[in-house]
Amino acid sequence: MSGFPDTETGTGCGCGCGGHDERHAPRALYNPPGRTSLDYRVGEYGSFLAAMLDRLASPAYPALRGLTVRAPDDPAIALVDAWAVAADLLAFHSERIADEGYLRTAREQRSLELLGRLVGHRPRPGVAADTHLVYTLDRDPRDAGTPVLIPRGARSASVPASAGQAPQTFETGADLSARAAWNELAVRRRRPDLLTADGLAARSEIWLEGTSLSLRTGDRLLFVFGEGPPPGGRRLLLPVTRVRIDRDDGVTAIGLSPSPPRSLRELVAEVRRWIAEDPPVDVDGEPTPDHPHPRPESLLIEEFDAQVLAPLRADLDGIGSAARFAARLAGPQER
């Protein structure tokens, strides 16, 4: 049989294949938002086989003009059929691999962990269910403060909310020391605060115990940190800007003068610390004090560091004014 078109029907080579048809070309893909799986296959076994059979009769491939047999047991057709199966498998697995690249469609735990590491998230290992228990003890008429030991492994069961639910059993994880005097503990409304020289400079108000301190606006308070002269010790004399007495809590709120703004040198040093170049970290690296949140190497992160952060690190030493500093940060901030 020849491979030339049938002059009567004009439908192809006359071998029974129906003529050349490009309708079996790879189809266009479209994935609207919110899907739980991606449509990523460019074809299936039937479409791949039909497309290759159409190519056998296409005038664009004259070297294949002699293959006119279309029987399944023909060696050439069997080879085409095998390649259609291979293409179907490749398209199927390509679609599964594409699903693993997005949070909504990923199915493998490893894929979800790697996607989370791109933003610094590390999943917490699975733990057993836990709950908070409150023990109420009967009072000992002789001594309400007598300690009672609740041993580790003491069991408690939940009360089912409906007839279809089963009670859940919980066990204490450690020995608990309880007292009848602790049955009704009042809420702690305040606690002492440790003041430091740097912490005091950042605060605009402090609370002092007592309501009869006789402090007035304009008085000066001397804060002594450490012993001896500087640098071993440090003293701050700050004026009182306002006084507010809270008789319900029994405290006096003292307003202090606002702390001065940070210098340009301190701001530049802070920015340099935040954009410092990190050494590469292995994908499976464990957290360390210097790198508490290791992440895998990412092309997006590398490009952002090379295009934005590296030029900014190079320009920080030449910044001499606050206006230039703000203008230089505007571009990276917008990016």
XYZ file of N, CA and C in Angstrom, residues 24 85 265 322:
12
model
N -4.441 15.289 18.739
C -3.893 14.561 19.867
C -2.631 15.207 20.416
N 2.929 3.652 26.651
C 2.858 3.252 28.058
C 3.896 4.017 28.877
N 24.678 55.267 64.445
C 25.635 54.165 64.493
C 24.990 52.903 65.052
N 21.122 60.296 58.583
C 19.885 59.551 58.804
C 19.017 59.543 57.544
